[in-house]
Amino acid sequence: MLKRTTLRLLILPLCLFFLPLLLQTQAAGVPHKKLEKIQRFYRNLTSLTFDFQQITNSNGRTRKGAGSSTFYRSSLTADGIMRWDYSKPGKQIILNDGKELSVYTQKDKQLIIMSAKKLQADITYSFFIGQHDLKDDFKILPKDRRFARKTNAQTDIAVQLIPKHPDGQIKALHFWFDKNKKIQRLIMEDHFETATELIFHNVRFNALPVNSSKIVAELIRLNIPPNTEIMRQ
């Protein structure tokens, strides 16, 4: 079965890209006006591309990954497209076209396909399709001092999100944005003392043609080998 961690990594980094605008009651130390501008900016994007590094720390063990990702919103698709292409530690493609979630892992010679509707119970996926507003599920608080070292001279906003109600997946989320509204880092903590950090590079806004059937076709094309095992869940 597809791991929840994979689903979270697929959805969380750019919740802002597909979310409705959100705000909550004021909390001391939170730059709400700047955050509102960032969210409005991301909400109006038609495409977002970036390279990323992934670092997962769990029980004293560290796992690293890297790759590139594309988020594309088009009138040609119902819910937009999210695609993650991992190059390290091995080739893996995670694709959500709004109808199906497909995960291809080269070393396993396997493609797992499941209906995107099955993800709707996942709180993070519900953000992607607009069923939830962050203010309903999270408290938006100032940055966590534990991660103060993650802040640099280019950082303009750093906030943490804490679930208002007990959640089996998420303990806390931490976001960093620079002065140009580009996301710098995301750290996700779960209840098993695991922290997954995504570091973003080469972030580009609206670099892809709008409503391009060619781009849509390229993004949903997997080009898997003929000997790949296909499993539907």
PDB file of C-alpha atoms in Angstrom:
ATOM      1  CA  MET A   1       0.000   0.000   0.000  1.00  0.00           C
ATOM      2  CA  LEU A   2       1.182   3.528  -0.750  1.00  0.00           C
ATOM      3  CA  LYS A   3       2.748   5.063   2.329  1.00  0.00           C
ATOM      4  CA  ARG A   4       1.126   8.104   3.932  1.00  0.00           C
ATOM      5  CA  THR A   5       4.515   9.785   3.979  1.00  0.00           C
ATOM      6  CA  THR A   6       4.509   9.742   0.185  1.00  0.00           C
ATOM      7  CA  LEU A   7       1.074  11.346   0.122  1.00  0.00           C
ATOM      8  CA  ARG A   8       2.100  14.068   2.531  1.00  0.00           C
ATOM      9  CA  LEU A   9       5.234  14.912   0.579  1.00  0.00           C
ATOM     10  CA  LEU A  10       3.141  15.069  -2.555  1.00  0.00           C
ATOM     11  CA  ILE A  11       0.656  17.545  -1.105  1.00  0.00           C
ATOM     12  CA  LEU A  12       2.197  19.619   1.655  1.00  0.00           C
ATOM     13  CA  PRO A  13       4.955  21.747   0.142  1.00  0.00           C
ATOM     14  CA  LEU A  14       2.690  23.878  -1.995  1.00  0.00           C
ATOM     15  CA  CYS A  15      -0.670  23.738  -0.264  1.00  0.00           C
ATOM     16  CA  LEU A  16      -0.675  27.462  -0.910  1.00  0.00           C
ATOM     17  CA  PHE A  17      -0.684  26.935  -4.670  1.00  0.00           C
ATOM     18  CA  PHE A  18      -4.195  25.514  -4.746  1.00  0.00           C
ATOM     19  CA  LEU A  19      -5.717  26.701  -1.490  1.00  0.00           C
ATOM     20  CA  PRO A  20      -8.504  29.202  -1.033  1.00  0.00           C
ATOM     21  CA  LEU A  21      -7.327  32.359   0.690  1.00  0.00           C
ATOM     22  CA  LEU A  22      -7.046  31.857   4.427  1.00  0.00           C
ATOM     23  CA  LEU A  23      -6.658  33.908   7.559  1.00  0.00           C
ATOM     24  CA  GLN A  24      -7.378  33.257  11.202  1.00  0.00           C
ATOM     25  CA  THR A  25      -7.685  35.265  14.369  1.00  0.00           C
ATOM     26  CA  GLN A  26      -4.607  37.342  15.033  1.00  0.00           C
ATOM     27  CA  ALA A  27      -1.738  35.739  16.940  1.00  0.00           C
ATOM     28  CA  ALA A  28       1.116  37.781  18.357  1.00  0.00           C
ATOM     29  CA  GLY A  29       4.277  37.586  16.264  1.00  0.00           C
ATOM     30  CA  VAL A  30       2.583  36.325  13.096  1.00  0.00           C
ATOM     31  CA  PRO A  31       2.921  38.656  10.054  1.00  0.00           C
ATOM     32  CA  HIS A  32      -0.653  38.165   8.907  1.00  0.00           C
ATOM     33  CA  LYS A  33      -0.689  40.876   6.248  1.00  0.00           C
ATOM     34  CA  LYS A  34       2.454  39.539   4.594  1.00  0.00           C
ATOM     35  CA  LEU A  35       1.150  35.991   4.836  1.00  0.00           C
ATOM     36  CA  GLU A  36      -2.131  37.035   3.250  1.00  0.00           C
ATOM     37  CA  LYS A  37      -0.261  38.618   0.333  1.00  0.00           C
ATOM     38  CA  ILE A  38       1.807  35.479  -0.158  1.00  0.00           C
ATOM     39  CA  GLN A  39      -1.262  33.261  -0.136  1.00  0.00           C
ATOM     40  CA  ARG A  40      -3.089  35.500  -2.575  1.00  0.00           C
ATOM     41  CA  PHE A  41      -0.034  35.481  -4.836  1.00  0.00           C
ATOM     42  CA  TYR A  42       0.248  31.671  -4.825  1.00  0.00           C
ATOM     43  CA  ARG A  43      -3.462  31.264  -5.308  1.00  0.00           C
ATOM     44  CA  ASN A  44      -3.297  33.216  -8.569  1.00  0.00           C
ATOM     45  CA  LEU A  45      -0.341  31.321 -10.049  1.00  0.00           C
ATOM     46  CA  THR A  46      -0.898  29.162 -13.110  1.00  0.00           C
ATOM     47  CA  SER A  47       2.359  27.237 -12.713  1.00  0.00           C
ATOM     48  CA  LEU A  48       5.119  26.692 -10.202  1.00  0.00           C
ATOM     49  CA  THR A  49       8.361  24.801 -10.793  1.00  0.00           C
ATOM     50  CA  PHE A  50      11.315  24.147  -8.515  1.00  0.00           C
ATOM     51  CA  ASP A  51      14.174  21.820  -7.609  1.00  0.00           C
ATOM     52  CA  PHE A  52      14.267  20.349  -4.133  1.00  0.00           C
ATOM     53  CA  GLN A  53      16.351  18.505  -1.588  1.00  0.00           C
ATOM     54  CA  GLN A  54      14.634  16.249   0.907  1.00  0.00           C
ATOM     55  CA  ILE A  55      16.089  15.319   4.292  1.00  0.00           C
ATOM     56  CA  THR A  56      14.250  12.930   6.601  1.00  0.00           C
ATOM     57  CA  ASN A  57      15.451  12.369  10.147  1.00  0.00           C
ATOM     58  CA  SER A  58      13.900   9.474  12.062  1.00  0.00           C
ATOM     59  CA  ASN A  59      15.183   7.667  15.140  1.00  0.00           C
ATOM     60  CA  GLY A  60      18.740   8.796  14.543  1.00  0.00           C
ATOM     61  CA  ARG A  61      18.714   7.835  10.885  1.00  0.00           C
ATOM     62  CA  THR A  62      18.942  10.301   8.011  1.00  0.00           C
ATOM     63  CA  ARG A  63      17.622   9.705   4.511  1.00  0.00           C
ATOM     64  CA  LYS A  64      18.186  12.120   1.647  1.00  0.00           C
ATOM     65  CA  GLY A  65      16.532  12.664  -1.685  1.00  0.00           C
ATOM     66  CA  ALA A  66      16.440  15.236  -4.470  1.00  0.00           C
ATOM     67  CA  GLY A  67      14.593  16.061  -7.640  1.00  0.00           C
ATOM     68  CA  SER A  68      12.335  18.580  -9.346  1.00  0.00           C
ATOM     69  CA  SER A  69       8.637  19.333  -9.268  1.00  0.00           C
ATOM     70  CA  THR A  70       5.941  21.043 -11.303  1.00  0.00           C
ATOM     71  CA  PHE A  71       2.539  22.315 -10.202  1.00  0.00           C
ATOM     72  CA  TYR A  72       0.252  23.339 -13.044  1.00  0.00           C
ATOM     73  CA  ARG A  73      -3.211  24.828 -12.974  1.00  0.00           C
ATOM     74  CA  SER A  74      -5.176  24.850 -16.227  1.00  0.00           C
ATOM     75  CA  SER A  75      -8.769  25.150 -17.381  1.00  0.00           C
ATOM     76  CA  LEU A  76      -8.076  21.886 -19.254  1.00  0.00           C
ATOM     77  CA  THR A  77      -7.922  19.946 -15.981  1.00  0.00           C
ATOM     78  CA  ALA A  78     -10.406  19.848 -13.124  1.00  0.00           C
ATOM     79  CA  ASP A  79      -8.062  20.108 -10.144  1.00  0.00           C
ATOM     80  CA  GLY A  80      -4.675  20.928 -11.586  1.00  0.00           C
ATOM     81  CA  ILE A  81      -1.598  18.699 -11.872  1.00  0.00           C
ATOM     82  CA  MET A  82       1.164  17.979  -9.380  1.00  0.00           C
ATOM     83  CA  ARG A  83       4.249  16.069 -10.491  1.00  0.00           C
ATOM     84  CA  TRP A  84       7.357  15.147  -8.499  1.00  0.00           C
ATOM     85  CA  ASP A  85      10.387  13.674 -10.294  1.00  0.00           C
ATOM     86  CA  TYR A  86      12.891  12.204  -7.854  1.00  0.00           C
ATOM     87  CA  SER A  87      16.431  11.657  -9.142  1.00  0.00           C
ATOM     88  CA  LYS A  88      17.919  10.639  -5.766  1.00  0.00           C
ATOM     89  CA  PRO A  89      18.225   8.189  -4.090  1.00  0.00           C
ATOM     90  CA  GLY A  90      16.630   6.568  -7.146  1.00  0.00           C
ATOM     91  CA  LYS A  91      14.273   7.478  -9.954  1.00  0.00           C
ATOM     92  CA  GLN A  92      10.684   7.879  -8.808  1.00  0.00           C
ATOM     93  CA  ILE A  93       7.750   9.772 -10.288  1.00  0.00           C
ATOM     94  CA  ILE A  94       4.750  10.864  -8.231  1.00  0.00           C
ATOM     95  CA  LEU A  95       1.931  12.232 -10.365  1.00  0.00           C
ATOM     96  CA  ASN A  96      -1.488  13.491  -9.399  1.00  0.00           C
ATOM     97  CA  ASP A  97      -3.603  14.575 -12.367  1.00  0.00           C
ATOM     98  CA  GLY A  98      -6.693  15.267 -10.260  1.00  0.00           C
ATOM     99  CA  LYS A  99      -8.274  11.927 -11.118  1.00  0.00           C
ATOM    100  CA  GLU A 100      -5.552   9.432 -10.284  1.00  0.00           C
ATOM    101  CA  LEU A 101      -2.435   9.325  -8.154  1.00  0.00           C
ATOM    102  CA  SER A 102       0.365   7.372  -9.853  1.00  0.00           C
ATOM    103  CA  VAL A 103       3.674   6.417  -8.223  1.00  0.00           C
ATOM    104  CA  TYR A 104       6.360   4.851 -10.398  1.00  0.00           C
ATOM    105  CA  THR A 105       9.493   3.461  -8.708  1.00  0.00           C
ATOM    106  CA  GLN A 106      12.220   2.405 -11.097  1.00  0.00           C
ATOM    107  CA  LYS A 107      14.104   0.049  -8.773  1.00  0.00           C
ATOM    108  CA  ASP A 108      10.907  -1.873  -7.992  1.00  0.00           C
ATOM    109  CA  LYS A 109       9.819  -1.871 -11.642  1.00  0.00           C
ATOM    110  CA  GLN A 110       6.400  -1.004 -10.303  1.00  0.00           C
ATOM    111  CA  LEU A 111       3.653   1.525 -10.939  1.00  0.00           C
ATOM    112  CA  ILE A 112       0.973   1.989  -8.271  1.00  0.00           C
ATOM    113  CA  ILE A 113      -2.226   3.747  -9.313  1.00  0.00           C
ATOM    114  CA  MET A 114      -5.048   4.798  -7.042  1.00  0.00           C
ATOM    115  CA  SER A 115      -8.062   7.045  -7.365  1.00  0.00           C
ATOM    116  CA  ALA A 116      -7.476  10.591  -6.198  1.00  0.00           C
ATOM    117  CA  LYS A 117     -10.846  10.347  -4.452  1.00  0.00           C
ATOM    118  CA  LYS A 118      -9.322   7.904  -1.980  1.00  0.00           C
ATOM    119  CA  LEU A 119      -7.083  10.710  -0.787  1.00  0.00           C
ATOM    120  CA  GLN A 120      -9.905  13.032   0.142  1.00  0.00           C
ATOM    121  CA  ALA A 121      -9.925  11.705   3.692  1.00  0.00           C
ATOM    122  CA  ASP A 122      -6.320  12.842   3.978  1.00  0.00           C
ATOM    123  CA  ILE A 123      -6.348  16.319   5.490  1.00  0.00           C
ATOM    124  CA  THR A 124      -3.462  17.473   3.316  1.00  0.00           C
ATOM    125  CA  TYR A 125      -5.045  16.356   0.059  1.00  0.00           C
ATOM    126  CA  SER A 126      -8.297  18.038   1.032  1.00  0.00           C
ATOM    127  CA  PHE A 127      -6.353  21.325   1.015  1.00  0.00           C
ATOM    128  CA  PHE A 128      -5.209  20.663  -2.543  1.00  0.00           C
ATOM    129  CA  ILE A 129      -8.724  20.243  -3.882  1.00  0.00           C
ATOM    130  CA  GLY A 130     -10.065  23.116  -1.808  1.00  0.00           C
ATOM    131  CA  GLN A 131     -12.251  21.202   0.651  1.00  0.00           C
ATOM    132  CA  HIS A 132     -10.541  22.666   3.700  1.00  0.00           C
ATOM    133  CA  ASP A 133      -9.360  26.058   4.806  1.00  0.00           C
ATOM    134  CA  LEU A 134      -6.202  26.091   6.924  1.00  0.00           C
ATOM    135  CA  LYS A 135      -7.849  28.368   9.469  1.00  0.00           C
ATOM    136  CA  ASP A 136     -10.356  25.595  10.193  1.00  0.00           C
ATOM    137  CA  ASP A 137      -7.716  22.972  10.934  1.00  0.00           C
ATOM    138  CA  PHE A 138      -4.545  24.794  12.012  1.00  0.00           C
ATOM    139  CA  LYS A 139      -3.328  27.444  14.398  1.00  0.00           C
ATOM    140  CA  ILE A 140      -0.877  29.778  12.657  1.00  0.00           C
ATOM    141  CA  LEU A 141       1.895  30.663  15.092  1.00  0.00           C
ATOM    142  CA  PRO A 142       5.283  32.422  15.044  1.00  0.00           C
ATOM    143  CA  LYS A 143       8.344  30.431  13.995  1.00  0.00           C
ATOM    144  CA  ASP A 144       9.563  27.685  16.298  1.00  0.00           C
ATOM    145  CA  ARG A 145      12.837  28.628  17.992  1.00  0.00           C
ATOM    146  CA  ARG A 146      14.090  25.064  17.574  1.00  0.00           C
ATOM    147  CA  PHE A 147      14.493  25.807  13.888  1.00  0.00           C
ATOM    148  CA  ALA A 148      15.918  29.310  14.235  1.00  0.00           C
ATOM    149  CA  ARG A 149      19.075  28.200  12.430  1.00  0.00           C
ATOM    150  CA  LYS A 150      16.992  27.658   9.304  1.00  0.00           C
ATOM    151  CA  THR A 151      16.414  31.385   9.011  1.00  0.00           C
ATOM    152  CA  ASN A 152      18.837  33.402   6.875  1.00  0.00           C
ATOM    153  CA  ALA A 153      19.196  36.967   5.655  1.00  0.00           C
ATOM    154  CA  GLN A 154      16.828  36.331   2.744  1.00  0.00           C
ATOM    155  CA  THR A 155      14.021  34.979   4.931  1.00  0.00           C
ATOM    156  CA  ASP A 156      11.070  37.340   5.243  1.00  0.00           C
ATOM    157  CA  ILE A 157       8.406  35.128   6.828  1.00  0.00           C
ATOM    158  CA  ALA A 158       8.705  32.056   9.041  1.00  0.00           C
ATOM    159  CA  VAL A 159       5.607  30.489  10.588  1.00  0.00           C
ATOM    160  CA  GLN A 160       4.461  27.215  12.086  1.00  0.00           C
ATOM    161  CA  LEU A 161       1.098  25.478  11.743  1.00  0.00           C
ATOM    162  CA  ILE A 162      -0.253  23.322  14.563  1.00  0.00           C
ATOM    163  CA  PRO A 163      -3.391  21.161  14.096  1.00  0.00           C
ATOM    164  CA  LYS A 164      -6.304  22.453  16.141  1.00  0.00           C
ATOM    165  CA  HIS A 165      -7.580  18.921  16.560  1.00  0.00           C
ATOM    166  CA  PRO A 166      -5.591  15.699  17.068  1.00  0.00           C
ATOM    167  CA  ASP A 167      -4.287  14.446  13.732  1.00  0.00           C
ATOM    168  CA  GLY A 168      -2.783  11.022  13.177  1.00  0.00           C
ATOM    169  CA  GLN A 169      -0.344  12.287  10.571  1.00  0.00           C
ATOM    170  CA  ILE A 170       0.781  15.818  11.354  1.00  0.00           C
ATOM    171  CA  LYS A 171       2.268  17.200  14.559  1.00  0.00           C
ATOM    172  CA  ALA A 172       3.461  20.504  13.119  1.00  0.00           C
ATOM    173  CA  LEU A 173       4.385  22.234   9.859  1.00  0.00           C
ATOM    174  CA  HIS A 174       7.016  24.943   9.494  1.00  0.00           C
ATOM    175  CA  PHE A 175       7.255  27.268   6.468  1.00  0.00           C
ATOM    176  CA  TRP A 176       9.898  29.803   5.364  1.00  0.00           C
ATOM    177  CA  PHE A 177       9.451  32.347   2.555  1.00  0.00           C
ATOM    178  CA  ASP A 178      11.901  34.909   1.181  1.00  0.00           C
ATOM    179  CA  LYS A 179      11.303  38.555   0.334  1.00  0.00           C
ATOM    180  CA  ASN A 180      10.210  37.636  -3.210  1.00  0.00           C
ATOM    181  CA  LYS A 181       7.481  35.292  -1.906  1.00  0.00           C
ATOM    182  CA  LYS A 182       9.511  32.230  -2.877  1.00  0.00           C
ATOM    183  CA  ILE A 183       9.193  29.296  -0.540  1.00  0.00           C
ATOM    184  CA  GLN A 184      12.588  28.402   0.924  1.00  0.00           C
ATOM    185  CA  ARG A 185      11.942  25.505   3.273  1.00  0.00           C
ATOM    186  CA  LEU A 186       9.240  23.311   4.707  1.00  0.00           C
ATOM    187  CA  ILE A 187       9.614  21.016   7.708  1.00  0.00           C
ATOM    188  CA  MET A 188       6.934  18.501   8.599  1.00  0.00           C
ATOM    189  CA  GLU A 189       6.938  16.795  12.000  1.00  0.00           C
ATOM    190  CA  ASP A 190       4.866  13.715  12.775  1.00  0.00           C
ATOM    191  CA  HIS A 191       3.997  11.984  16.038  1.00  0.00           C
ATOM    192  CA  PHE A 192       6.776   9.420  15.694  1.00  0.00           C
ATOM    193  CA  GLU A 193       9.626  11.928  16.108  1.00  0.00           C
ATOM    194  CA  THR A 194      10.210  12.008  12.360  1.00  0.00           C
ATOM    195  CA  ALA A 195      10.996  15.334  10.697  1.00  0.00           C
ATOM    196  CA  THR A 196      11.030  15.713   6.919  1.00  0.00           C
ATOM    197  CA  GLU A 197      12.593  18.848   5.495  1.00  0.00           C
ATOM    198  CA  LEU A 198      12.240  20.100   1.953  1.00  0.00           C
ATOM    199  CA  ILE A 199      14.691  22.749   0.738  1.00  0.00           C
ATOM    200  CA  PHE A 200      13.645  24.562  -2.432  1.00  0.00           C
ATOM    201  CA  HIS A 201      15.875  25.904  -5.211  1.00  0.00           C
ATOM    202  CA  ASN A 202      15.297  27.540  -8.604  1.00  0.00           C
ATOM    203  CA  VAL A 203      11.710  28.434  -7.776  1.00  0.00           C
ATOM    204  CA  ARG A 204       9.961  29.828 -10.854  1.00  0.00           C
ATOM    205  CA  PHE A 205       6.514  31.405 -11.051  1.00  0.00           C
ATOM    206  CA  ASN A 206       4.299  31.149 -14.156  1.00  0.00           C
ATOM    207  CA  ALA A 207       7.176  29.942 -16.335  1.00  0.00           C
ATOM    208  CA  LEU A 208       4.938  27.563 -18.327  1.00  0.00           C
ATOM    209  CA  PRO A 209       2.450  28.534 -21.063  1.00  0.00           C
ATOM    210  CA  VAL A 210      -1.096  29.024 -19.805  1.00  0.00           C
ATOM    211  CA  ASN A 211      -3.743  26.418 -20.688  1.00  0.00           C
ATOM    212  CA  SER A 212      -1.340  24.435 -22.851  1.00  0.00           C
ATOM    213  CA  SER A 213      -2.530  21.003 -23.924  1.00  0.00           C
ATOM    214  CA  LYS A 214       1.090  20.193 -24.804  1.00  0.00           C
ATOM    215  CA  ILE A 215       2.265  20.942 -21.256  1.00  0.00           C
ATOM    216  CA  VAL A 216      -0.583  18.882 -19.796  1.00  0.00           C
ATOM    217  CA  ALA A 217       0.333  15.941 -22.043  1.00  0.00           C
ATOM    218  CA  GLU A 218       4.003  16.187 -21.076  1.00  0.00           C
ATOM    219  CA  LEU A 219       3.240  16.335 -17.368  1.00  0.00           C
ATOM    220  CA  ILE A 220       0.943  13.309 -17.298  1.00  0.00           C
ATOM    221  CA  ARG A 221       3.212  11.188 -19.528  1.00  0.00           C
ATOM    222  CA  LEU A 222       5.142   8.606 -17.466  1.00  0.00           C
ATOM    223  CA  ASN A 223       7.071   6.716 -20.193  1.00  0.00           C
ATOM    224  CA  ILE A 224       7.497   3.611 -18.068  1.00  0.00           C
ATOM    225  CA  PRO A 225       9.316   0.481 -19.357  1.00  0.00           C
ATOM    226  CA  PRO A 226       7.113  -2.284 -20.836  1.00  0.00           C
ATOM    227  CA  ASN A 227       8.126  -4.769 -18.105  1.00  0.00           C
ATOM    228  CA  THR A 228       6.721  -2.528 -15.338  1.00  0.00           C
ATOM    229  CA  GLU A 229       4.263  -4.172 -12.940  1.00  0.00           C
ATOM    230  CA  ILE A 230       1.090  -2.091 -12.688  1.00  0.00           C
ATOM    231  CA  MET A 231      -0.915  -2.301  -9.483  1.00  0.00           C
ATOM    232  CA  ARG A 232      -4.247  -0.601  -8.891  1.00  0.00           C
ATOM    233  CA  GLN A 233      -5.476   0.118  -5.392  1.00  0.00           C
TER     234      GLN A 233
END
